[in-house]
Short mmCIF file of C-alpha atoms in Angstrom, two decimals:
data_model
loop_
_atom_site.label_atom_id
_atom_site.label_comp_id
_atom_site.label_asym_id
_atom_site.label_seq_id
_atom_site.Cartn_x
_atom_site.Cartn_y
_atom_site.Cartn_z
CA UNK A 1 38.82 -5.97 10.54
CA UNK A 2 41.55 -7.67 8.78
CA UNK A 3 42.66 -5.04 6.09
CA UNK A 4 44.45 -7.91 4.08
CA UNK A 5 40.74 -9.33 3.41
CA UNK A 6 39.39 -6.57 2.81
CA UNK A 7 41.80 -5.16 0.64
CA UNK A 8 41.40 -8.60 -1.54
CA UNK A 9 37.41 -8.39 -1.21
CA UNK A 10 37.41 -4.83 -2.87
CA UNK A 11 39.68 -5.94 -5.56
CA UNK A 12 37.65 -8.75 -6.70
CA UNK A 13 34.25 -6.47 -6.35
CA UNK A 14 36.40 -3.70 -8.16
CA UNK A 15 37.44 -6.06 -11.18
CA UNK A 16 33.67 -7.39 -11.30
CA UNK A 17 32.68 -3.65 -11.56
CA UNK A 18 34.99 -3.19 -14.84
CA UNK A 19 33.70 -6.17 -16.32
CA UNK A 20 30.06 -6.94 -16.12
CA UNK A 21 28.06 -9.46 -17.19
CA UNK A 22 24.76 -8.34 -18.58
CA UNK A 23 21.55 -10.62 -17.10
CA UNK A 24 21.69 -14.06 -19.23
CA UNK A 25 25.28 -13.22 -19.76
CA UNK A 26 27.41 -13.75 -16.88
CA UNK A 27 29.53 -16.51 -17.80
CA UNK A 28 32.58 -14.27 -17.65
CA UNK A 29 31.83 -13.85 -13.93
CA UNK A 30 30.83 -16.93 -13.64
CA UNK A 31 34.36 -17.75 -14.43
CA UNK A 32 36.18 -15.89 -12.22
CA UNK A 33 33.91 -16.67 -9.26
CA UNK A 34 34.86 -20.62 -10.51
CA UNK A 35 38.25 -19.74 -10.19
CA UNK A 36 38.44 -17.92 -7.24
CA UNK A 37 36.91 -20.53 -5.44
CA UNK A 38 39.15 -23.11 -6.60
CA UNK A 39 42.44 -20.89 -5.76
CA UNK A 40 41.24 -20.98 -2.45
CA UNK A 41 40.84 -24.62 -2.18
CA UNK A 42 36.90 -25.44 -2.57
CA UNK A 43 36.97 -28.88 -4.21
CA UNK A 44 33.22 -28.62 -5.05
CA UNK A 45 31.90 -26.19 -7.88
CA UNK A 46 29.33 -26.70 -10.01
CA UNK A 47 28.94 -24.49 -12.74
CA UNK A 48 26.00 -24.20 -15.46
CA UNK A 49 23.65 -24.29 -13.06
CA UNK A 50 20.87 -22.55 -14.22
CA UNK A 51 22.24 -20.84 -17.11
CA UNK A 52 25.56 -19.46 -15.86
CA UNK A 53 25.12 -20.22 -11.99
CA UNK A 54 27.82 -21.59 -10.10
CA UNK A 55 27.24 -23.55 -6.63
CA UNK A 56 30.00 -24.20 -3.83
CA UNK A 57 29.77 -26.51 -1.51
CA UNK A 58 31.94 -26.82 1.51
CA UNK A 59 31.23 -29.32 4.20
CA UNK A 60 33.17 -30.01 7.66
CA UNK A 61 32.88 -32.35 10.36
CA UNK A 62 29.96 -34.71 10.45
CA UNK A 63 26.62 -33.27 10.49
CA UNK A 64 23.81 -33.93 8.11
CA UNK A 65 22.88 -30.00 8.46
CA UNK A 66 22.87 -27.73 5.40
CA UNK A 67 22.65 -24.02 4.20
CA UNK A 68 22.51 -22.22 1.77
CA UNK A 69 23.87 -18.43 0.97
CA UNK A 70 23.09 -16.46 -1.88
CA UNK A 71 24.55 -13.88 -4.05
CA UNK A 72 23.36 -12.50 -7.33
CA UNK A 73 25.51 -11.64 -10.30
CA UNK A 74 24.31 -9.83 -13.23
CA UNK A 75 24.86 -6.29 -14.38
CA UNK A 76 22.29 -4.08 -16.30
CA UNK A 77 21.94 -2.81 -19.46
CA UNK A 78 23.12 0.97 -18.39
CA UNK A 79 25.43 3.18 -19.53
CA UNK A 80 27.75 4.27 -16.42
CA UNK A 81 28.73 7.41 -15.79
CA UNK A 82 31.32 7.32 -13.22
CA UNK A 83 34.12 8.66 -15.77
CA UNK A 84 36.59 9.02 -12.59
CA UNK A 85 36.16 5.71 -11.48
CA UNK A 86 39.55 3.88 -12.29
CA UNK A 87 36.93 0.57 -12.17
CA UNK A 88 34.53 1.86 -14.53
CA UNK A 89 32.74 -0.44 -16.79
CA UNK A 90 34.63 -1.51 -19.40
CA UNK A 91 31.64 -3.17 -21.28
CA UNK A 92 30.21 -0.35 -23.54
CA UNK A 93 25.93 0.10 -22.07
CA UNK A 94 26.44 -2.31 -18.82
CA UNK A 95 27.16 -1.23 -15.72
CA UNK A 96 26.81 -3.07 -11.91
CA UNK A 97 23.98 0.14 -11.21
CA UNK A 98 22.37 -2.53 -8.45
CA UNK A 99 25.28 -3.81 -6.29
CA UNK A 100 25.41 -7.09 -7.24
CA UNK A 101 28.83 -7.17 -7.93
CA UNK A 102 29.27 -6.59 -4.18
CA UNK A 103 27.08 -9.31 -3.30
CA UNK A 104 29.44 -11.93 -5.41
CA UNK A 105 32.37 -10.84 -3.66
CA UNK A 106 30.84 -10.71 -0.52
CA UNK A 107 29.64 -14.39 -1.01
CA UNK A 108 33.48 -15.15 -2.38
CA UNK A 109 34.58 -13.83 1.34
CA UNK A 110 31.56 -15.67 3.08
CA UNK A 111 33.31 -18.37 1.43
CA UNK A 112 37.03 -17.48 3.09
CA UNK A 113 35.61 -16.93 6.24
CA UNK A 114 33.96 -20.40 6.42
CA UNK A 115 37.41 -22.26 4.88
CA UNK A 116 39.40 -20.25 7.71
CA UNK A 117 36.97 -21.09 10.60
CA UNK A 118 37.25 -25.13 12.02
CA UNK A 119 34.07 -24.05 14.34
CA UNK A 120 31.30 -25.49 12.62
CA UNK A 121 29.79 -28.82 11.24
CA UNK A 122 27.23 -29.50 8.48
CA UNK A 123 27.34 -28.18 4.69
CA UNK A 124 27.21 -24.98 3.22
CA UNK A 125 25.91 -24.67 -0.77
CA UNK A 126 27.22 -21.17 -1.97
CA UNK A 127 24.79 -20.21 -4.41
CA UNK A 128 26.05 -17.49 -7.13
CA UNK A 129 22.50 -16.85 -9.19
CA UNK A 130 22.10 -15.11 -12.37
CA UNK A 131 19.85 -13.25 -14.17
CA UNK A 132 18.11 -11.80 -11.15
CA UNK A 133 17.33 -8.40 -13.05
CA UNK A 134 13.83 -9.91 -14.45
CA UNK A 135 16.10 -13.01 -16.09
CA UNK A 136 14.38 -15.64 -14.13
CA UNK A 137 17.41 -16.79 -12.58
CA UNK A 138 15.76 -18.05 -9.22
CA UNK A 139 13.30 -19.85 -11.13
CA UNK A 140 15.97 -21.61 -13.87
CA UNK A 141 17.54 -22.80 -10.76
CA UNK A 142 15.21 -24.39 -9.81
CA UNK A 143 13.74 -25.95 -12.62
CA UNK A 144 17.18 -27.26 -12.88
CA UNK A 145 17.46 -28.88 -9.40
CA UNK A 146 19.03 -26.39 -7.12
CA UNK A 147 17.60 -27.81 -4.25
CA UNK A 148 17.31 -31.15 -4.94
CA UNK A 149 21.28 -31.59 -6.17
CA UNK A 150 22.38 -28.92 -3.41
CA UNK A 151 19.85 -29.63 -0.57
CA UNK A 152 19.66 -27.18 2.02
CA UNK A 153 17.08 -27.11 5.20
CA UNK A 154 17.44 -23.07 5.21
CA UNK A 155 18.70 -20.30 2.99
CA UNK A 156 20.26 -16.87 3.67
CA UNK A 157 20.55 -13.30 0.70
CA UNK A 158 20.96 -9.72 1.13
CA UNK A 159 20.78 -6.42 -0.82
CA UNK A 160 22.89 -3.64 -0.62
CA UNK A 161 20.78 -0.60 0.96
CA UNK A 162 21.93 3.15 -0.37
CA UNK A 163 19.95 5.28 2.13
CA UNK A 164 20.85 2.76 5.16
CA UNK A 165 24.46 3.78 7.33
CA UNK A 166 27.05 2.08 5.40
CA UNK A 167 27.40 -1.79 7.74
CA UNK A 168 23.98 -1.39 9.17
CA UNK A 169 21.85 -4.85 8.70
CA UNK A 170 18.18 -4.40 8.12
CA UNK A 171 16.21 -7.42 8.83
CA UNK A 172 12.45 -7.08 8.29
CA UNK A 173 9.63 -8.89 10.45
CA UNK A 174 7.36 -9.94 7.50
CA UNK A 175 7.64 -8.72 3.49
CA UNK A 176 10.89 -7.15 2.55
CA UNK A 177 10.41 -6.56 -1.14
CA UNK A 178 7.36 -6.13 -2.92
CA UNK A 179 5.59 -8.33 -5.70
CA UNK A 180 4.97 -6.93 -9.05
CA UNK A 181 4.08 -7.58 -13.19
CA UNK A 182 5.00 -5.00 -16.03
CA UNK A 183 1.81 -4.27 -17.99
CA UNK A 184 1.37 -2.94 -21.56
CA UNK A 185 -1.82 -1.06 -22.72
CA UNK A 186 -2.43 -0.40 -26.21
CA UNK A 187 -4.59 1.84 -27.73
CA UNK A 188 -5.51 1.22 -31.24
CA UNK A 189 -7.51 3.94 -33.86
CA UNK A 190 -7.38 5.28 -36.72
CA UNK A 191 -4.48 7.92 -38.33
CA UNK A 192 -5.20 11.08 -40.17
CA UNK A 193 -3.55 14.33 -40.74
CA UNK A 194 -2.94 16.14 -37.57
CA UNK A 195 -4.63 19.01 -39.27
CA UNK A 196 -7.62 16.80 -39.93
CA UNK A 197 -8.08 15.51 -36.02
CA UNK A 198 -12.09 14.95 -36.99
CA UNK A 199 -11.40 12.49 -39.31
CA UNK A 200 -8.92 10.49 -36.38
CA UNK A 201 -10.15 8.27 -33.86
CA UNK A 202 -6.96 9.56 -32.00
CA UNK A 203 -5.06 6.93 -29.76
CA UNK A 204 -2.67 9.46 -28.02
CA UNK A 205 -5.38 11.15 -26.24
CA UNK A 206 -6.44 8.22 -25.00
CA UNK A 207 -3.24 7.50 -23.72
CA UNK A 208 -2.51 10.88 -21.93
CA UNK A 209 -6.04 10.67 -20.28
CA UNK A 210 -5.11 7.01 -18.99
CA UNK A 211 -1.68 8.13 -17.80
CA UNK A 212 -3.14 10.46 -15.68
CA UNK A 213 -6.26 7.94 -14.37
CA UNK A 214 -3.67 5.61 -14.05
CA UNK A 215 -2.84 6.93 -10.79
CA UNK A 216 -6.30 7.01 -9.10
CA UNK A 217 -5.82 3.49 -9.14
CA UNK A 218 -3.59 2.92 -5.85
CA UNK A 219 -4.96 6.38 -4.54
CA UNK A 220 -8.64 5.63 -4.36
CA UNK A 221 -8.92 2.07 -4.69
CA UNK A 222 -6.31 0.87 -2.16
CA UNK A 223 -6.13 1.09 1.57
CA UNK A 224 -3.98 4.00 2.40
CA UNK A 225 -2.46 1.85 4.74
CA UNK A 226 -1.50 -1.09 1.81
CA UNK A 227 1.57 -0.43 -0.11
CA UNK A 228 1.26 -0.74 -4.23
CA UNK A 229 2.48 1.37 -6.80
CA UNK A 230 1.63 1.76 -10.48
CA UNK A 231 4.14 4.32 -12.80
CA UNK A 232 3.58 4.08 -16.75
CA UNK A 233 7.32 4.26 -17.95
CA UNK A 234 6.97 4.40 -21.41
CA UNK A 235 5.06 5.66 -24.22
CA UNK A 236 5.58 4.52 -28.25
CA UNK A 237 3.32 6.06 -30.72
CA UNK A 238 3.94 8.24 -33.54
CA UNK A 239 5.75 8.45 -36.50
CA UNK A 240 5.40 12.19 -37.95
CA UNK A 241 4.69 15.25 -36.14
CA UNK A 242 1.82 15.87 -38.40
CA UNK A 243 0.36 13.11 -38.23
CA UNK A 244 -2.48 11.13 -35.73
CA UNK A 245 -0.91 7.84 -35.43
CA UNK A 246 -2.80 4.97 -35.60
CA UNK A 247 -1.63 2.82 -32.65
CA UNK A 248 0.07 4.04 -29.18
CA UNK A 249 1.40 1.97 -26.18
CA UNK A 250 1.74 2.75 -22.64
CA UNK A 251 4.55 0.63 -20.73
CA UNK A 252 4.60 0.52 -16.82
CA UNK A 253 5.25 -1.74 -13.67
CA UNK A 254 2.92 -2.43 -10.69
CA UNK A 255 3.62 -3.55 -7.61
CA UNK A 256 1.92 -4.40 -4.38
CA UNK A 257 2.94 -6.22 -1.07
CA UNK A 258 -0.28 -8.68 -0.64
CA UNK A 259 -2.20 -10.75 -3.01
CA UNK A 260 -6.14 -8.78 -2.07
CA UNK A 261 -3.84 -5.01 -3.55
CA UNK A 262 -2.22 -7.01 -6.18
CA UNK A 263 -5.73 -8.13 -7.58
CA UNK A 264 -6.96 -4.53 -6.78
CA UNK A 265 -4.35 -2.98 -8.70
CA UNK A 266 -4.60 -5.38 -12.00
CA UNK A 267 -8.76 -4.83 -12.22
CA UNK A 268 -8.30 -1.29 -11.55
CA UNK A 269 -5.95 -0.75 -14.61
CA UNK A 270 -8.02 -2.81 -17.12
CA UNK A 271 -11.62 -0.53 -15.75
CA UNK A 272 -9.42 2.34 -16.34
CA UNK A 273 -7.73 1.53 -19.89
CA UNK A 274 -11.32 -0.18 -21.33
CA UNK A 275 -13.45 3.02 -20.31
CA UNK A 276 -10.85 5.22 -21.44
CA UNK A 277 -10.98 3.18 -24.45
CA UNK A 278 -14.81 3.49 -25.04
CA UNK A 279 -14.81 6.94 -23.68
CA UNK A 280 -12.53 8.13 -27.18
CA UNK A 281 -13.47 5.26 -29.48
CA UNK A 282 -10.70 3.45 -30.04
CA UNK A 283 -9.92 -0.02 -28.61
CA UNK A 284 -7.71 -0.77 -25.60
CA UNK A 285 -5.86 -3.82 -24.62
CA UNK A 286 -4.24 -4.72 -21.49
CA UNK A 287 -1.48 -7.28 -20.99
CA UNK A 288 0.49 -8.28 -18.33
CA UNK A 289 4.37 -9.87 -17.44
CA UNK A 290 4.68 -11.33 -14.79
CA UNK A 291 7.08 -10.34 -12.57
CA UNK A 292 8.23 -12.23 -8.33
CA UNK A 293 6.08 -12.42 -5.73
CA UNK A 294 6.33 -10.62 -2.57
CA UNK A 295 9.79 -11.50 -0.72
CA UNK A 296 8.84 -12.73 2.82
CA UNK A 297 10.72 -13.59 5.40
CA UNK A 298 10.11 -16.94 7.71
CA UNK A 299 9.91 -16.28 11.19
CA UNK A 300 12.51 -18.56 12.44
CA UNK A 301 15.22 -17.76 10.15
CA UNK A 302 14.08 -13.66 10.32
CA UNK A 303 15.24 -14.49 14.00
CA UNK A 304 17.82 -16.15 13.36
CA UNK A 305 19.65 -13.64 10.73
CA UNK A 306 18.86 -10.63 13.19
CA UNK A 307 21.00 -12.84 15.70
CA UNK A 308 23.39 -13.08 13.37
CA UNK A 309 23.58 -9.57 12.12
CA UNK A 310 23.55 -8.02 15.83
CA UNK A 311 26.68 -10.50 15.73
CA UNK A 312 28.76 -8.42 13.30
CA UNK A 313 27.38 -5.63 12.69
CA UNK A 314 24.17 -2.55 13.86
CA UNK A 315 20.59 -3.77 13.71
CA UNK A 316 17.85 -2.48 12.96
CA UNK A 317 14.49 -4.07 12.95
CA UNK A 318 12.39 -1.01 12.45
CA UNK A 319 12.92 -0.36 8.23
CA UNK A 320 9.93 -0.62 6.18
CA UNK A 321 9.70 -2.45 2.98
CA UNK A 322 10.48 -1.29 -0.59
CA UNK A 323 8.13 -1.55 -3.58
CA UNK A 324 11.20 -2.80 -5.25
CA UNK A 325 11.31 -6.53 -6.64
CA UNK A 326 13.83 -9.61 -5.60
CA UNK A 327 13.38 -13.47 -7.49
CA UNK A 328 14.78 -14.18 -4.13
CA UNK A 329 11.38 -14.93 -3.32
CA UNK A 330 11.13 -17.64 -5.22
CA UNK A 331 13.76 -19.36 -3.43
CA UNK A 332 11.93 -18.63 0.00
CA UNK A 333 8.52 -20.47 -1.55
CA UNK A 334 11.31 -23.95 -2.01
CA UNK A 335 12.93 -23.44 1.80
CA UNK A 336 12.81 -21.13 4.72
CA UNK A 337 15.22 -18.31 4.63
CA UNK A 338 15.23 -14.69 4.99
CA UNK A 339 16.81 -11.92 3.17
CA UNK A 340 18.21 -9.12 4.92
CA UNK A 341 19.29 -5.23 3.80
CA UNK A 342 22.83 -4.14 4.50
CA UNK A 343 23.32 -0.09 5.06
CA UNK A 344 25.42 1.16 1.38
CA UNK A 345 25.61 4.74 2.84
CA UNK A 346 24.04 8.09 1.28
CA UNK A 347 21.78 7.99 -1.24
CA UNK A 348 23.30 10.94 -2.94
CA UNK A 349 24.62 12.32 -5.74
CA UNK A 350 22.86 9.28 -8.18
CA UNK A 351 24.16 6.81 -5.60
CA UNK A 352 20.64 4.94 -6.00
CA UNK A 353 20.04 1.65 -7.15
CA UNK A 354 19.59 1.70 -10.97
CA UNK A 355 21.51 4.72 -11.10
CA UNK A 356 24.34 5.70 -13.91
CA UNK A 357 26.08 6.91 -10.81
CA UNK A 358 26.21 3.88 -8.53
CA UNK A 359 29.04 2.50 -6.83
CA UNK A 360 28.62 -0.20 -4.31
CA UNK A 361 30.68 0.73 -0.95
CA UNK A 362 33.36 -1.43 -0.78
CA UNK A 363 33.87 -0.74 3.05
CA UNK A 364 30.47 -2.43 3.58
CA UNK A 365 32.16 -6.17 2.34
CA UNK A 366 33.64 -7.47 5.37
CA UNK A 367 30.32 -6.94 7.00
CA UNK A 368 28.38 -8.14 4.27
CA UNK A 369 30.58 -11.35 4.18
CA UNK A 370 31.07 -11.80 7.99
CA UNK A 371 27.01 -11.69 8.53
CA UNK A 372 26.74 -14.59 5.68
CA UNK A 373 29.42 -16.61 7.26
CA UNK A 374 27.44 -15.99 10.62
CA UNK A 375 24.49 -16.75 9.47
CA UNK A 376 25.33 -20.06 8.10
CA UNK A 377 27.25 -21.25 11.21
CA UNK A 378 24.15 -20.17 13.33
CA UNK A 379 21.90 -22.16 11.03
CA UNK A 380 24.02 -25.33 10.85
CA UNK A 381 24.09 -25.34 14.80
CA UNK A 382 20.43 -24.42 15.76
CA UNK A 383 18.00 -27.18 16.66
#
């Protein structure tokens, strides 16, 4: 490994770290990917695309082939807590908690790689998304002709894995990432004094009744062998502690990993909330968000990218999916691609994803970006 790039790799992830760009407003690191991109010489980038998305495009030789590589760029809205960390956020409630500013820099050194390597032909569309983190990135990007201004026959993403050896490449034979809505359920009475519960038609025990019944839902209407998950997250209601409030809501996420427990899911949660609702008197509605679709990979290019990770870096082919959620997907119903997990290390010590305690591994980048700058070159040359 050449400690020059990855000395520069970590300082760009580093600086990204200390100044993050909440989802629908990255345009600060939309900026400095612009800029390093131009410093090292790309004469194509389009920015705006998408909201604050930014597309490369280098191009060698004479080929009509072309890829594309992604890497997401938002932060979240959470308050860090890594008070040693000389690259703490700087940005008071928004932190990089998911990695993504690793996958930007990681896509910047795809992007060196490619410039310092004559040994390939075709065209290569660097694709820097935002709003990933429920933004509707992906889908903006689309709307807005991602891949009919950048064409591209295949197209290549990763996540950072905590919980995977640091450098390890996951690549999965079929679904990656699950598909999943948020849901709201609201359960509407009528007050009183708390002292007076006979004269209530009381909402919140309703809700802690449907909380609990909430879970029979994947436990006794799914197969044990289909994933799906359904967690209530929040709960609003109240306004005095002696009194029964009127109205209380119940705020969750579902998720499932094919369409027939997706469907299951959803009709068990409204035969749950409405009998609930009938079984205290008060009424109960159920609506839903919808959320990404299952992320799948395509055969071919699943081949392909384990080719390309056994290239650089560990494989494994044996990881099982997460219930978590990727608008990657959406770029995989446009083209063939696949999307791949690359080993973060431990997940210890709030090193999760989502976590007030994450740091992305910096000593995973050179992998991260040689496997992107493999994968394209592998794409651009297979018939």
């Amino acid at each position: 490994m050449d400690p020059t790039f990855a000395a520069t790799l970590a300082t760009w992830r580093r600086h990204l770290h200390a100044h993050p760009g909440l989802t629908l407003h990255e345009q600060d690191t939309a900026a400095f990917v612009a800029a390093r991109l131009r410093e090292m010489g790309v004469a194509e980038v389009a920015e705006g695309v998408g909201g604050h998305g930014v597309v490369a495009t280098l191009r060698r030789g004479e080929s009509n082939r072309s890829v594309g590589l992604r890497g997401d760029m938002d932060a979240l809205p959470i308050e860090e807590q890594n008070g040693d960390l000389p690259w703490r956020s700087t940005v008071p409630g928004v932190m990089h908690a998911c990695g993504h500013d690793g996958h930007t820099a990681a896509l910047l050194g795809a992007a060196r790689l490619l410039l310092d390597d004559p040994g390939w032909s075709g065209t290569v569309h660097l694709v820097f998304q935002p709003a990933e983190e429920g933004g509707g990135g992906a889908k903006r990007m689309i709307a807005e002709g991602l891949f009919s201004r950048f064409p591209m026959e295949r197209i290549f993403g990763w996540h950072n894995w905590p919980g995977l050896p640091a450098g390890t490449i996951a690549v999965h034979d079929g679904p990656v990432m699950a598909a999943g809505c948020r849901f709201e359920i609201a359960f509407d009475g009528h007050a009183s004094h708390a002292a007076l519960p006979q004269l209530s038609r009381d909402p919140m025990v309703a809700a802690g009744h449907c909380i609990v019944a909430l879970q029979s839902v994947v436990a006794r209407n799914l197969d044990p062998l289909a994933g799906g998950v359904v967690s209530v997250t929040v709960v609003e209601g109240g306004e005095a502690q002696n009194q029964i409030p009127s109205r209380v809501t119940l705020k969750g996420t579902a998720r499932w990993l094919d369409a027939a427990a997706g469907t299951a899911i959803r009709d068990g949660v409204h035969r749950i909330a409405q009998g609930i609702g009938a079984t205290f008197g008060v009424e109960a509605a159920v609506t839903w968000r919808p959320g990404v679709d299952v992320t799948a990979n395509h055969p071919a290019e699943r081949d392909l990218a384990a080719a390309a990770a056994a290239a650089v870096a560990p494989l494994r082919r044996d990881v099982a999916p997460a219930m978590t959620g990727e608008d990657f997907c959406w770029f995989l119903q446009q083209v063939p691609g696949a999307f791949v997990w690359i080993g973060n290390g431990p997940a210890e010590n709030g090193r999760e994803l989502h976590n007030p305690r994450y740091d992305f591994n910096d000593a995973i980048l050179p992998v991260a970006s040689g496997f992107l700058a493999e994968a394209a070159k592998r794409a651009l040359a297979a018939g």
